[in-house]
PDB file of C-alpha atoms in Angstrom:
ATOM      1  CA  UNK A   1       0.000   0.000   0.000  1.00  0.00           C
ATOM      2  CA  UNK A   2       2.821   2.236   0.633  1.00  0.00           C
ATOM      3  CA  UNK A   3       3.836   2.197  -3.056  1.00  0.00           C
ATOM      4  CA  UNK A   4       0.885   5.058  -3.192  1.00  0.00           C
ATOM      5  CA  UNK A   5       0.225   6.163   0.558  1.00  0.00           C
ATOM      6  CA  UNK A   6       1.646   7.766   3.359  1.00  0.00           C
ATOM      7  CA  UNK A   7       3.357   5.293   5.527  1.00  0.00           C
ATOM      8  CA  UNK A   8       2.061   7.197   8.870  1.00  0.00           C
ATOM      9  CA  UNK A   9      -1.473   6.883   7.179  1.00  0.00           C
ATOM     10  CA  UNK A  10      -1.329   3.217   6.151  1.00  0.00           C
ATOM     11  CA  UNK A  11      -0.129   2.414  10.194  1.00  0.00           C
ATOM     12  CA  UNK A  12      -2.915   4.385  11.642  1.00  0.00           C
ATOM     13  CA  UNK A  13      -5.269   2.226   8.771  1.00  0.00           C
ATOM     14  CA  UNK A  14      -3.886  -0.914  10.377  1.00  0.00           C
ATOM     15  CA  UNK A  15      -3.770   0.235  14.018  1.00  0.00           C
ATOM     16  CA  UNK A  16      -7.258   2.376  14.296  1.00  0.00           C
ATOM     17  CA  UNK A  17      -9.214   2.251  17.236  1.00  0.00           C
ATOM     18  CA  UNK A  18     -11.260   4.969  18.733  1.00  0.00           C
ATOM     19  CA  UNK A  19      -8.557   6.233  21.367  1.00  0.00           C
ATOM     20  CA  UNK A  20      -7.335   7.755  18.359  1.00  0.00           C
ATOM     21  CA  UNK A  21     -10.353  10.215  17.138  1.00  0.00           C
ATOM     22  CA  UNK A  22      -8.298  13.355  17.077  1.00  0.00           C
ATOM     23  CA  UNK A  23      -5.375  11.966  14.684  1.00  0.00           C
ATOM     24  CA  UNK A  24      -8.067  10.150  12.861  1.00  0.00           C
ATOM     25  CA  UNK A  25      -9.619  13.368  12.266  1.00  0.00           C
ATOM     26  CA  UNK A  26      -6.716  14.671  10.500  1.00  0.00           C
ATOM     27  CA  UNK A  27      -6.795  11.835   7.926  1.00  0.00           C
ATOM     28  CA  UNK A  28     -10.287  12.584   7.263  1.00  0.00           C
ATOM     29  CA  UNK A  29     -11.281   9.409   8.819  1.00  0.00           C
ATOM     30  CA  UNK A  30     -14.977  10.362  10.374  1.00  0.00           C
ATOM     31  CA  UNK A  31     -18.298  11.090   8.768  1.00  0.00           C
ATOM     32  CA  UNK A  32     -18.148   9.428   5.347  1.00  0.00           C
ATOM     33  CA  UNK A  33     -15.279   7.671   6.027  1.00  0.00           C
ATOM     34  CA  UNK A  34     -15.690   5.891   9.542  1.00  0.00           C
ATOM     35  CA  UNK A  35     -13.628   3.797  11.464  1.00  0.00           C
ATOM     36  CA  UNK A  36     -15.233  -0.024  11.970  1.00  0.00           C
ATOM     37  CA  UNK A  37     -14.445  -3.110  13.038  1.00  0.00           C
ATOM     38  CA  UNK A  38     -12.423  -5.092  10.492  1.00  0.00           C
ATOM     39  CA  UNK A  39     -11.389  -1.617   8.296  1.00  0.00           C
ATOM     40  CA  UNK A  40      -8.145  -3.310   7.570  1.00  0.00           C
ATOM     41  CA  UNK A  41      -8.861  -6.416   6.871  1.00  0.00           C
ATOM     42  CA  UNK A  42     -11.482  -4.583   4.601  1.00  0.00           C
ATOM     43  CA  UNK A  43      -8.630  -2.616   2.424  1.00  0.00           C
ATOM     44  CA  UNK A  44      -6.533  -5.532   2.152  1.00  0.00           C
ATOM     45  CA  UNK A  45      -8.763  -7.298   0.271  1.00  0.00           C
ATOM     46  CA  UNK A  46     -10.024  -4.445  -2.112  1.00  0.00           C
ATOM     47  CA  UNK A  47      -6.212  -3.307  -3.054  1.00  0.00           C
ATOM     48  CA  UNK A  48      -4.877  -7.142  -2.694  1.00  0.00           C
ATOM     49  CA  UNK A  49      -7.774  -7.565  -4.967  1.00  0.00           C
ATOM     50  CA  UNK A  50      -6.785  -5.126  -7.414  1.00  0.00           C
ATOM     51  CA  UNK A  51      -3.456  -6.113  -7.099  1.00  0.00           C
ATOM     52  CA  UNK A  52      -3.399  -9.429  -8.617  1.00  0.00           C
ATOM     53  CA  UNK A  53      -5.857  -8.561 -11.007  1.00  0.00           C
ATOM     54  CA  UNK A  54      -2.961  -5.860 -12.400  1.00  0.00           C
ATOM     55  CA  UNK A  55      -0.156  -8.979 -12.069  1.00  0.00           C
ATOM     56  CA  UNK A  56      -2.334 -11.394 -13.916  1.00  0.00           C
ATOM     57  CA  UNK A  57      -2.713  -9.202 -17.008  1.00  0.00           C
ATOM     58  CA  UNK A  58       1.202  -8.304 -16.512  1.00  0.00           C
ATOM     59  CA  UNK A  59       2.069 -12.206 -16.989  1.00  0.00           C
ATOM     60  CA  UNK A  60      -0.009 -12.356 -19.701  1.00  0.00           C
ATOM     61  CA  UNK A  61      -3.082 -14.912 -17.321  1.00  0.00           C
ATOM     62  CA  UNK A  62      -5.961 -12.900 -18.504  1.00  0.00           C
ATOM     63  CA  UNK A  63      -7.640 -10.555 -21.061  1.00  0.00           C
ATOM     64  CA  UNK A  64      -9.733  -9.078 -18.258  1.00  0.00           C
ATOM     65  CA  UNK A  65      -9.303  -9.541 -14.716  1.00  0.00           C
ATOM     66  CA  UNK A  66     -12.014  -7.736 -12.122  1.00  0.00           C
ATOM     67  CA  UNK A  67     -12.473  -7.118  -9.481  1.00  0.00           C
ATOM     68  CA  UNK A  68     -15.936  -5.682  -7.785  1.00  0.00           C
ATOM     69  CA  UNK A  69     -14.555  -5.141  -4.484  1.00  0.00           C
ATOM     70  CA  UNK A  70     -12.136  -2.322  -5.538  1.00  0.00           C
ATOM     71  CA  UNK A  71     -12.756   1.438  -7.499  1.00  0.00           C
ATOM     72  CA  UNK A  72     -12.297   3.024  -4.360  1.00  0.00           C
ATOM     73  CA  UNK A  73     -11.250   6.463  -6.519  1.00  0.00           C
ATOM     74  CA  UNK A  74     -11.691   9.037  -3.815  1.00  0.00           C
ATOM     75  CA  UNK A  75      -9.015   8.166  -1.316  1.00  0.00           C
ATOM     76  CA  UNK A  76      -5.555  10.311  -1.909  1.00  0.00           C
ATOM     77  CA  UNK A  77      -2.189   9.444  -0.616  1.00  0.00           C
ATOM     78  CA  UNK A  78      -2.946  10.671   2.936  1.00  0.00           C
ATOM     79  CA  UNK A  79      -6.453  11.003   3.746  1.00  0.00           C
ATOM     80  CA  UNK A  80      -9.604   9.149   3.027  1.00  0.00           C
ATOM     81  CA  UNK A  81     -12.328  10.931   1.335  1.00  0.00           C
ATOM     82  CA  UNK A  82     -16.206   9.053   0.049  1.00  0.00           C
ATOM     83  CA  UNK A  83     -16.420   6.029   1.584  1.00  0.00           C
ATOM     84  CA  UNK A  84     -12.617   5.567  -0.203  1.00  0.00           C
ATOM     85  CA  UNK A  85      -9.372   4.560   2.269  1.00  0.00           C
ATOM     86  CA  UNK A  86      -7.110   3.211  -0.075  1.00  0.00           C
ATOM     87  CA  UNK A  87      -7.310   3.982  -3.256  1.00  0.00           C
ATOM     88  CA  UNK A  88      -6.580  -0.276  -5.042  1.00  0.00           C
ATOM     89  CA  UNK A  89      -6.838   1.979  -8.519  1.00  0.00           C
ATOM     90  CA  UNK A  90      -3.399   3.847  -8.472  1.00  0.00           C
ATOM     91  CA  UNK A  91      -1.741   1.028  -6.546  1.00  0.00           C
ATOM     92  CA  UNK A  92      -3.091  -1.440  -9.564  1.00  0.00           C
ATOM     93  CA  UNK A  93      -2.105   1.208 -12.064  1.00  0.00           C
ATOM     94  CA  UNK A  94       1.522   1.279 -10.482  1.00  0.00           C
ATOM     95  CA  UNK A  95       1.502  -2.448 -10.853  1.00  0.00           C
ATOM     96  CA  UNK A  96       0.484  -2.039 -14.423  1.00  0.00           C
ATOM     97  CA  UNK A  97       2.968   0.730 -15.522  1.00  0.00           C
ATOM     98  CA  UNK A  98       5.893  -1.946 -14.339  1.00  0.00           C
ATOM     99  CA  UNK A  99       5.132  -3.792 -17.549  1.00  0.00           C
ATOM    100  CA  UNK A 100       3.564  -1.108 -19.909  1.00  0.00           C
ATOM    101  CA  UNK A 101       4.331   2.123 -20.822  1.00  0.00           C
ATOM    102  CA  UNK A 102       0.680   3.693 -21.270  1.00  0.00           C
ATOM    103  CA  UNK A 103      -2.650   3.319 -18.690  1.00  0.00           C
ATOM    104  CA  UNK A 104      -6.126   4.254 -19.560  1.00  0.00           C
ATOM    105  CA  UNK A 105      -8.553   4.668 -16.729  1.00  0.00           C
ATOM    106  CA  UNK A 106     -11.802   4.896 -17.406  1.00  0.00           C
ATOM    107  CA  UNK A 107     -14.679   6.203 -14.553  1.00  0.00           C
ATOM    108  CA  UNK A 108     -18.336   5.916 -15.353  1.00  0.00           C
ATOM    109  CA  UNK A 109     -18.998   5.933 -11.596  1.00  0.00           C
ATOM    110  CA  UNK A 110     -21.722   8.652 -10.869  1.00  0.00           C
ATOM    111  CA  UNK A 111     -18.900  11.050  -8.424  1.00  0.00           C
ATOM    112  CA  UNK A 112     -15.577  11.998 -10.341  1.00  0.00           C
ATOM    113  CA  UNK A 113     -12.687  10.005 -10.157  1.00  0.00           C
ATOM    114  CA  UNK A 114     -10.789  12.610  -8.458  1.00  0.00           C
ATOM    115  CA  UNK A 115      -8.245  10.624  -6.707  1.00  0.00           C
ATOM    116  CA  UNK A 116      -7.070   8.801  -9.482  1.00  0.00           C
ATOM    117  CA  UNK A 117      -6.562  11.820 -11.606  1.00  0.00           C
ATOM    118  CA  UNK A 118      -5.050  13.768  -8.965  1.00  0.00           C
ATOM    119  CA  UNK A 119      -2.210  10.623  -8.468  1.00  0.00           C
ATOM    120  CA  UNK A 120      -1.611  10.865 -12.022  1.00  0.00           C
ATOM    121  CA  UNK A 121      -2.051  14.766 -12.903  1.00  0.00           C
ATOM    122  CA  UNK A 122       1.781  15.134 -13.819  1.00  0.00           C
ATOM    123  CA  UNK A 123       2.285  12.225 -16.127  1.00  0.00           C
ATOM    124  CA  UNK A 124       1.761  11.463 -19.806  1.00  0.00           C
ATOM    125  CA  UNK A 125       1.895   7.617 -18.861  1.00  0.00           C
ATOM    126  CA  UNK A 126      -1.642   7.482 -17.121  1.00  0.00           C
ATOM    127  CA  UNK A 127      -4.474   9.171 -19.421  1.00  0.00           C
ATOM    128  CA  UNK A 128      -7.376   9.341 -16.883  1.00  0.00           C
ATOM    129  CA  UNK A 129     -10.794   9.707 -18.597  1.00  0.00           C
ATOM    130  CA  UNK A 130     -13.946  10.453 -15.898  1.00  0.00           C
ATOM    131  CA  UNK A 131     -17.681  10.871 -16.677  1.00  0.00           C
ATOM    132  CA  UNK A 132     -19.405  12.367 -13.847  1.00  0.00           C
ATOM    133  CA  UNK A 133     -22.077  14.845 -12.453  1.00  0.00           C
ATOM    134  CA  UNK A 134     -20.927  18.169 -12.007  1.00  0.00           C
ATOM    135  CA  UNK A 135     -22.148  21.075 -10.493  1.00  0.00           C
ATOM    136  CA  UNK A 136     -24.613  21.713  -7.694  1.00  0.00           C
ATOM    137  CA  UNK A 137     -22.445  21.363  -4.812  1.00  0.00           C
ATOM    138  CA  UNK A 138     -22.162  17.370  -6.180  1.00  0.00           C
ATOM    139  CA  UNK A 139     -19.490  15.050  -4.383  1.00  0.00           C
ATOM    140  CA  UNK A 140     -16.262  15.657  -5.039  1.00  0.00           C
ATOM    141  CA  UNK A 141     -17.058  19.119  -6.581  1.00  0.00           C
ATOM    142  CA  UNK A 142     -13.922  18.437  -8.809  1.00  0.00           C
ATOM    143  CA  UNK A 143     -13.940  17.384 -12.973  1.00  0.00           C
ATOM    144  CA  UNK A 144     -14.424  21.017 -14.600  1.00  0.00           C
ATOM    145  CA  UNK A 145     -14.173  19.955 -17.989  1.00  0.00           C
ATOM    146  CA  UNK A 146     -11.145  22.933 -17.939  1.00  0.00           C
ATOM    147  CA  UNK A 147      -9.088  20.613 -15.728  1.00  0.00           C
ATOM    148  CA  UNK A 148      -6.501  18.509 -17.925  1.00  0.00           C
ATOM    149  CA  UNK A 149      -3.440  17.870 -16.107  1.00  0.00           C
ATOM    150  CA  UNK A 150      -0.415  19.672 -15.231  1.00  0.00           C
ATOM    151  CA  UNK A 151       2.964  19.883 -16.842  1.00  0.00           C
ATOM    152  CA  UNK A 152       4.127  16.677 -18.947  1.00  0.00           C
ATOM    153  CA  UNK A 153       0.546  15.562 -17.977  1.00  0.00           C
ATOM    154  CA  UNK A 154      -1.104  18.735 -19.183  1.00  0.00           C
ATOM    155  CA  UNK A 155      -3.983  17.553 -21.566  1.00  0.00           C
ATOM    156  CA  UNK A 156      -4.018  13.989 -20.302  1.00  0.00           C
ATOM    157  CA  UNK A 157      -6.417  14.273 -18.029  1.00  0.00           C
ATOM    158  CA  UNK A 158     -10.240  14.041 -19.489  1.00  0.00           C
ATOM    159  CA  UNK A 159     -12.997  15.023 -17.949  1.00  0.00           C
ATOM    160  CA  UNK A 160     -17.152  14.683 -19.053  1.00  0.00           C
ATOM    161  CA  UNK A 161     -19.094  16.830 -16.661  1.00  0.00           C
ATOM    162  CA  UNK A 162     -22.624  15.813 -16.557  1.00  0.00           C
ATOM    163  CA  UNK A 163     -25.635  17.021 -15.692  1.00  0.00           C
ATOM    164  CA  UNK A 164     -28.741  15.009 -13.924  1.00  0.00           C
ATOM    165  CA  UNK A 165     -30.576  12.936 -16.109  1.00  0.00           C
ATOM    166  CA  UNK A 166     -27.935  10.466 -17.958  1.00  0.00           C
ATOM    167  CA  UNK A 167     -29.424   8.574 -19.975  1.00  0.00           C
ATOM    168  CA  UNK A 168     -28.456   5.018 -22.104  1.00  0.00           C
ATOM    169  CA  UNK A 169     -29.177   7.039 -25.216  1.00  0.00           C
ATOM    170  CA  UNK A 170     -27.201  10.489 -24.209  1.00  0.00           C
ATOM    171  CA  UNK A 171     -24.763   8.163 -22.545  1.00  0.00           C
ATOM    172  CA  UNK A 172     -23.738   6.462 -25.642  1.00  0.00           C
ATOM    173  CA  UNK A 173     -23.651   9.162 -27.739  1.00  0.00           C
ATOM    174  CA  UNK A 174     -20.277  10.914 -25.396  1.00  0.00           C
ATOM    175  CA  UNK A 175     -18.878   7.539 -24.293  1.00  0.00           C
ATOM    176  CA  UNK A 176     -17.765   5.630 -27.572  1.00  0.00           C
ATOM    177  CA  UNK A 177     -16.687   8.766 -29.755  1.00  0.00           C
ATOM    178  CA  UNK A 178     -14.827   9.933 -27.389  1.00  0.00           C
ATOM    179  CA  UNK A 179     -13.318   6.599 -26.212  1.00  0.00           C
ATOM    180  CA  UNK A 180     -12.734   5.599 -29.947  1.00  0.00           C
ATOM    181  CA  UNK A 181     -10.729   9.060 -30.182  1.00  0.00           C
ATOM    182  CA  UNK A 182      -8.361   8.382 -27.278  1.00  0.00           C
ATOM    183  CA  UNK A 183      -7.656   4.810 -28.135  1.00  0.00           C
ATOM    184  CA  UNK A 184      -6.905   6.163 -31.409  1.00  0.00           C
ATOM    185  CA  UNK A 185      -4.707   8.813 -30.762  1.00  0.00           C
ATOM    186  CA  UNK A 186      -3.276   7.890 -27.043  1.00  0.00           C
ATOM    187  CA  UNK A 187      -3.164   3.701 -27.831  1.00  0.00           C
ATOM    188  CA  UNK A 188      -2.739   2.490 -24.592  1.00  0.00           C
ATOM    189  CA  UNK A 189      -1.295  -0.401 -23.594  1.00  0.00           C
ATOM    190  CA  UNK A 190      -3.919  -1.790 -20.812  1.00  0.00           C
ATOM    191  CA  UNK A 191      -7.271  -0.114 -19.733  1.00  0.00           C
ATOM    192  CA  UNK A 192      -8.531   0.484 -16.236  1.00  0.00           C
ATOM    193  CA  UNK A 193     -11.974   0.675 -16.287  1.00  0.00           C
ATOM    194  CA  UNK A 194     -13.813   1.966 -12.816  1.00  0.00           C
ATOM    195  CA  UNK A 195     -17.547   0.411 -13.007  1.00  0.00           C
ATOM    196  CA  UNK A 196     -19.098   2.675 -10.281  1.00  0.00           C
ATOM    197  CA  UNK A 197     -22.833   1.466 -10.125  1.00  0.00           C
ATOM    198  CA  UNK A 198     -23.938   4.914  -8.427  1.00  0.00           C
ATOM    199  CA  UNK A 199     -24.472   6.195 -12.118  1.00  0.00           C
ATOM    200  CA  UNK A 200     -27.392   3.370 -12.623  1.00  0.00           C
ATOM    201  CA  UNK A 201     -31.188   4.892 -12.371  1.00  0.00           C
ATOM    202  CA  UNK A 202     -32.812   4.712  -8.874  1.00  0.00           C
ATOM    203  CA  UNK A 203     -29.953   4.765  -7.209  1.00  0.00           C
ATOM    204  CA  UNK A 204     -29.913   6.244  -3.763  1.00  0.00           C
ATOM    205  CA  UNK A 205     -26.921   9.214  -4.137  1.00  0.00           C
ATOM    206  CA  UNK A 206     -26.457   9.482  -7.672  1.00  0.00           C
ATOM    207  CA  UNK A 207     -28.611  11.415 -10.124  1.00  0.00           C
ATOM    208  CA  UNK A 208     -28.349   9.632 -13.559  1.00  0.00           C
ATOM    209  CA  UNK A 209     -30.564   7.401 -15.461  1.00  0.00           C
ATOM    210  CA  UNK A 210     -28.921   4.606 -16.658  1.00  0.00           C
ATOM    211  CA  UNK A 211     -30.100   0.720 -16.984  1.00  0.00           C
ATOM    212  CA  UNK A 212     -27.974  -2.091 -16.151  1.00  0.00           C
ATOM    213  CA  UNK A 213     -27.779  -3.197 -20.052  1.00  0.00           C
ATOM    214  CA  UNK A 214     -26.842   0.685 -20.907  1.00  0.00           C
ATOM    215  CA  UNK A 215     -23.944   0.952 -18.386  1.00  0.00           C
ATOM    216  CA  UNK A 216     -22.881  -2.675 -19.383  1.00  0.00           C
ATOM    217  CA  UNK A 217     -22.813  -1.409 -22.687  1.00  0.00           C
ATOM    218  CA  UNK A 218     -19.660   0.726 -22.435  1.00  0.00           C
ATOM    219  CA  UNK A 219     -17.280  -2.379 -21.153  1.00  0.00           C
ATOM    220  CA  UNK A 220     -18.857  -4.257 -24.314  1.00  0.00           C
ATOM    221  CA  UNK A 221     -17.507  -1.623 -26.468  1.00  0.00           C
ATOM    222  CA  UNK A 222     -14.042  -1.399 -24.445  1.00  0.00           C
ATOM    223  CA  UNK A 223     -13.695  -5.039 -25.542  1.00  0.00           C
ATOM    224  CA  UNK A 224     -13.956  -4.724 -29.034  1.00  0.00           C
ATOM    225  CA  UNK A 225     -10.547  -3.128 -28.756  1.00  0.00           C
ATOM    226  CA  UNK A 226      -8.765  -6.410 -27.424  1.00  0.00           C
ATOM    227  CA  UNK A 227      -6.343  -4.469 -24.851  1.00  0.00           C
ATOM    228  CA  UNK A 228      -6.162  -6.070 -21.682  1.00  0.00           C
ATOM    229  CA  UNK A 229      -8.642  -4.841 -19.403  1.00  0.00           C
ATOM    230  CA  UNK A 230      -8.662  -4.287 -15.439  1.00  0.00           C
ATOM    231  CA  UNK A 231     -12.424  -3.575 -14.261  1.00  0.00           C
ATOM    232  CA  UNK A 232     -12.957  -2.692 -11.155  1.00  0.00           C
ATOM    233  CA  UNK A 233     -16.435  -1.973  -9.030  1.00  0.00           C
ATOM    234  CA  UNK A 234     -17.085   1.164  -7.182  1.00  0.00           C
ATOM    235  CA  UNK A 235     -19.727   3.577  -5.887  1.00  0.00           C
ATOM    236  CA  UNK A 236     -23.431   2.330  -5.573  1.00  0.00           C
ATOM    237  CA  UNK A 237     -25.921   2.843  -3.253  1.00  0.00           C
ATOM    238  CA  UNK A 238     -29.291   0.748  -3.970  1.00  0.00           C
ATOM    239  CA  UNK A 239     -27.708  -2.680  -3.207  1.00  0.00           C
ATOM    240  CA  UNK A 240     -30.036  -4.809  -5.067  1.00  0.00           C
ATOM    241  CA  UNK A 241     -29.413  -2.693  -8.546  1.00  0.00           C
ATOM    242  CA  UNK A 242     -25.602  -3.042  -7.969  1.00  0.00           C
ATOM    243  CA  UNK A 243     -25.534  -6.844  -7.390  1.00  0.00           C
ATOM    244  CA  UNK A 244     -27.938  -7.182 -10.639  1.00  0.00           C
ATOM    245  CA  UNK A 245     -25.394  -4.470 -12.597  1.00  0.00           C
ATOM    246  CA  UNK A 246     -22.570  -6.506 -11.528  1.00  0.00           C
ATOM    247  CA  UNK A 247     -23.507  -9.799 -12.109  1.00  0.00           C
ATOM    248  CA  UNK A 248     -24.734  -8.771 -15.560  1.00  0.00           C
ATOM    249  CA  UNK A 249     -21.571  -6.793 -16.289  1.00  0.00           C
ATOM    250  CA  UNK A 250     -19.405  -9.825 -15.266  1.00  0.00           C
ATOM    251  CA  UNK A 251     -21.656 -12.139 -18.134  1.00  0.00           C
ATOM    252  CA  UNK A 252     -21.310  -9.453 -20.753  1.00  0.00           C
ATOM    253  CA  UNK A 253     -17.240  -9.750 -19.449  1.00  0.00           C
ATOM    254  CA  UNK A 254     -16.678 -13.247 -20.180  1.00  0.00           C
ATOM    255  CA  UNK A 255     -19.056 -13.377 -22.882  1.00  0.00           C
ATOM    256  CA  UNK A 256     -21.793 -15.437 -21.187  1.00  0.00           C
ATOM    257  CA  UNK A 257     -25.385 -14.904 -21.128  1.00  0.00           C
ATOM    258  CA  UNK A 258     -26.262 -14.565 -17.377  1.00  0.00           C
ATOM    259  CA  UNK A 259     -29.813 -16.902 -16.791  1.00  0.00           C
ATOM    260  CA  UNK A 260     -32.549 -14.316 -15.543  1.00  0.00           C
ATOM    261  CA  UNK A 261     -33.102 -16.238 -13.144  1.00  0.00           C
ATOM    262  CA  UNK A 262     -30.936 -15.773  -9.741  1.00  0.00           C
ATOM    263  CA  UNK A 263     -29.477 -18.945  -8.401  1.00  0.00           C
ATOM    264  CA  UNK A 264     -29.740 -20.423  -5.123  1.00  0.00           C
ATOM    265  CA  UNK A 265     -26.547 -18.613  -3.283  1.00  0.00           C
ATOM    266  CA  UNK A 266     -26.127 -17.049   0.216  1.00  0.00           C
ATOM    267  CA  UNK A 267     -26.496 -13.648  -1.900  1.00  0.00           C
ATOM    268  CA  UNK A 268     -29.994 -14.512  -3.018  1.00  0.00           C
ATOM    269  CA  UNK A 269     -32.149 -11.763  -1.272  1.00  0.00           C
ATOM    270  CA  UNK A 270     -29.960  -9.284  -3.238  1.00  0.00           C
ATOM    271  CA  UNK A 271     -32.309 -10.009  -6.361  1.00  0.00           C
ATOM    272  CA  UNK A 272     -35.436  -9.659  -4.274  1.00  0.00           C
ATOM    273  CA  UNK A 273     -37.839  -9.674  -5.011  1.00  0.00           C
ATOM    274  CA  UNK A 274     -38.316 -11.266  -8.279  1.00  0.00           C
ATOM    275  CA  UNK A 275     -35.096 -12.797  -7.913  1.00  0.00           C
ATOM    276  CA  UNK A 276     -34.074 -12.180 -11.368  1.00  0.00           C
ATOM    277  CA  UNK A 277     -31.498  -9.893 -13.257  1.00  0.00           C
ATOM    278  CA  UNK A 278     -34.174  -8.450 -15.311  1.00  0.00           C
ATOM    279  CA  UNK A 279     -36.445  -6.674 -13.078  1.00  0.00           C
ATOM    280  CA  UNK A 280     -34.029  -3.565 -12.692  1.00  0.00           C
ATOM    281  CA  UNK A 281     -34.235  -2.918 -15.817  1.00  0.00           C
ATOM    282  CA  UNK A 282     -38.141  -3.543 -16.787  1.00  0.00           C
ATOM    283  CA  UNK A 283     -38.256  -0.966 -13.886  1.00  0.00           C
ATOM    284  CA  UNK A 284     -36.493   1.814 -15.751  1.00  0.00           C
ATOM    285  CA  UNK A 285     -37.655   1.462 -18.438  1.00  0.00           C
ATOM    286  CA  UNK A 286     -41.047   1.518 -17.363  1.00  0.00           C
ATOM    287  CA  UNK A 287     -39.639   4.814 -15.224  1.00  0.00           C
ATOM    288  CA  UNK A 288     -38.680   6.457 -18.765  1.00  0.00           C
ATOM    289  CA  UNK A 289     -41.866   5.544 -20.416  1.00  0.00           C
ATOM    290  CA  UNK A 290     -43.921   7.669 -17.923  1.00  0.00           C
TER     291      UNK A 290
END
């Protein structure tokens, strides 16, 4: 973890306990970003996570490796910010640059991938590429469409500020000309792609209107390009829409047709309550129709 954070930060990660309020205060570690039991046990396995996903497509073991435990974008190199402590994106993205000379990341999560950019805001090795809300006082407040990097990684940093309302349609329409540009022009070596589920309709914090198969849609495209692909989870906030999202997104991944119907599994009441990958969707759409 300390390849990316602060050592004093990582120790009080591992050592927290509530004696401790005051310095945990100064690492932004209260509101949003609590302190609970097992909270390093918990960031061990999103970055270790993220991690091996990044060595597997080094040695060549995968196309696509994911991992729906990391995308935790907000967190910076000494202070937690969103619900984010360790950011498993720039440590996988460290991982990847060992072996390849240019990184795409990709963030269709609902909240702007500051974190990420900011790691990465003086390099022309890391093209970061965020669509977000913007404006209205929205979470992180950062992702001006005027921000694009600083010094050798002035105009590598690319950012989509959106307003409410996202839909598949309007989606579409920014994501895969503008994607099909930067491939183009920046041909990257290995994409990191940041599936934040916050962006779906319904959800609980984020304001767009997407449907499962419309935000699935823009890792389908990413494939077409046959560069190795890191995907990663991230923000969302009606449970039962992200485990439906995810599970579809992991199908559409491997190129498998996911059965409607939810299997028997301890994670069964996440589909509730027809128990079926569909019913998201038949609800938004029925939402759009009105």
């Amino acid at each position: 973890m300390m390849a990316f954070h602060d050592a004093d930060y990582v120790d009080l990660l591992s050592n927290t306990n509530p004696a401790l309020a005051q310095q945990l205060r100064l690492y932004n570690m209260h509101d949003d970003c609590p302190v609970f039991e097992g909270l390093w046990e918990y960031n061990q396995i999103a970055a270790g996570g993220t991690l091996g996903c990044a060595v597997k497509l080094n040695k060549g073991e995968a196309d696509i490796a994911i991992n729906w435990a990391g995308g935790l974008h907000h967190a910076k190199k000494a202070e937690s910010a969103g619900f984010c402590y360790v950011n498993d994106i720039v440590l996988g993205i460290l991982e990847l640059l060992k072996y390849h000379q240019r990184v795409l990341y990709i963030d269709i999560d609902v909240h702007h991938g500051d974190g990420v950019e900011e790691a990465f805001l003086t390099t022309d090795r890391v093209l970061t590429l965020s669509f977000h809300k913007f404006g209205d006082m929205f979470f992180p407040g950062t992702g001006d469409i005027v921000n694009v990097g600083h010094g050798p990684g002035k105009y590598y940093s690319v950012n989509v500020p959106l307003k409410d309302g996202a839909s598949d349609t309007s989606y579409e329409l920014m994501f895969k000309p503008i994607v099909n540009r930067i491939m183009q022009v920046y041909q990257p070596e290995v994409v990191v792609f940041q599936a934040g589920a916050d962006s779906l309709a319904h959800d609980r914090l984020g304001k767009f209107n997407l449907s499962s198969k419309g935000h699935a849609s823009c890792i389908e495209h990413m494939k077409q390009f046959n560069v190795p692909l890191l995907l990663l989870g991230g923000g969302g906030y009606t449970i039962k829409n992200v485990a439906r999202c995810w599970a579809f997104e992991t199908g559409v991944s491997v190129g498998d047709d996911i059965e409607a119907q939810a299997p028997i599994s301890d994670y069964y009441e996440y589909f509730a309550p027809e128990y079926n990958s569909e019913h998201f969707m038949s609800a938004h759409l029925t939402l759009l129709m009105r």
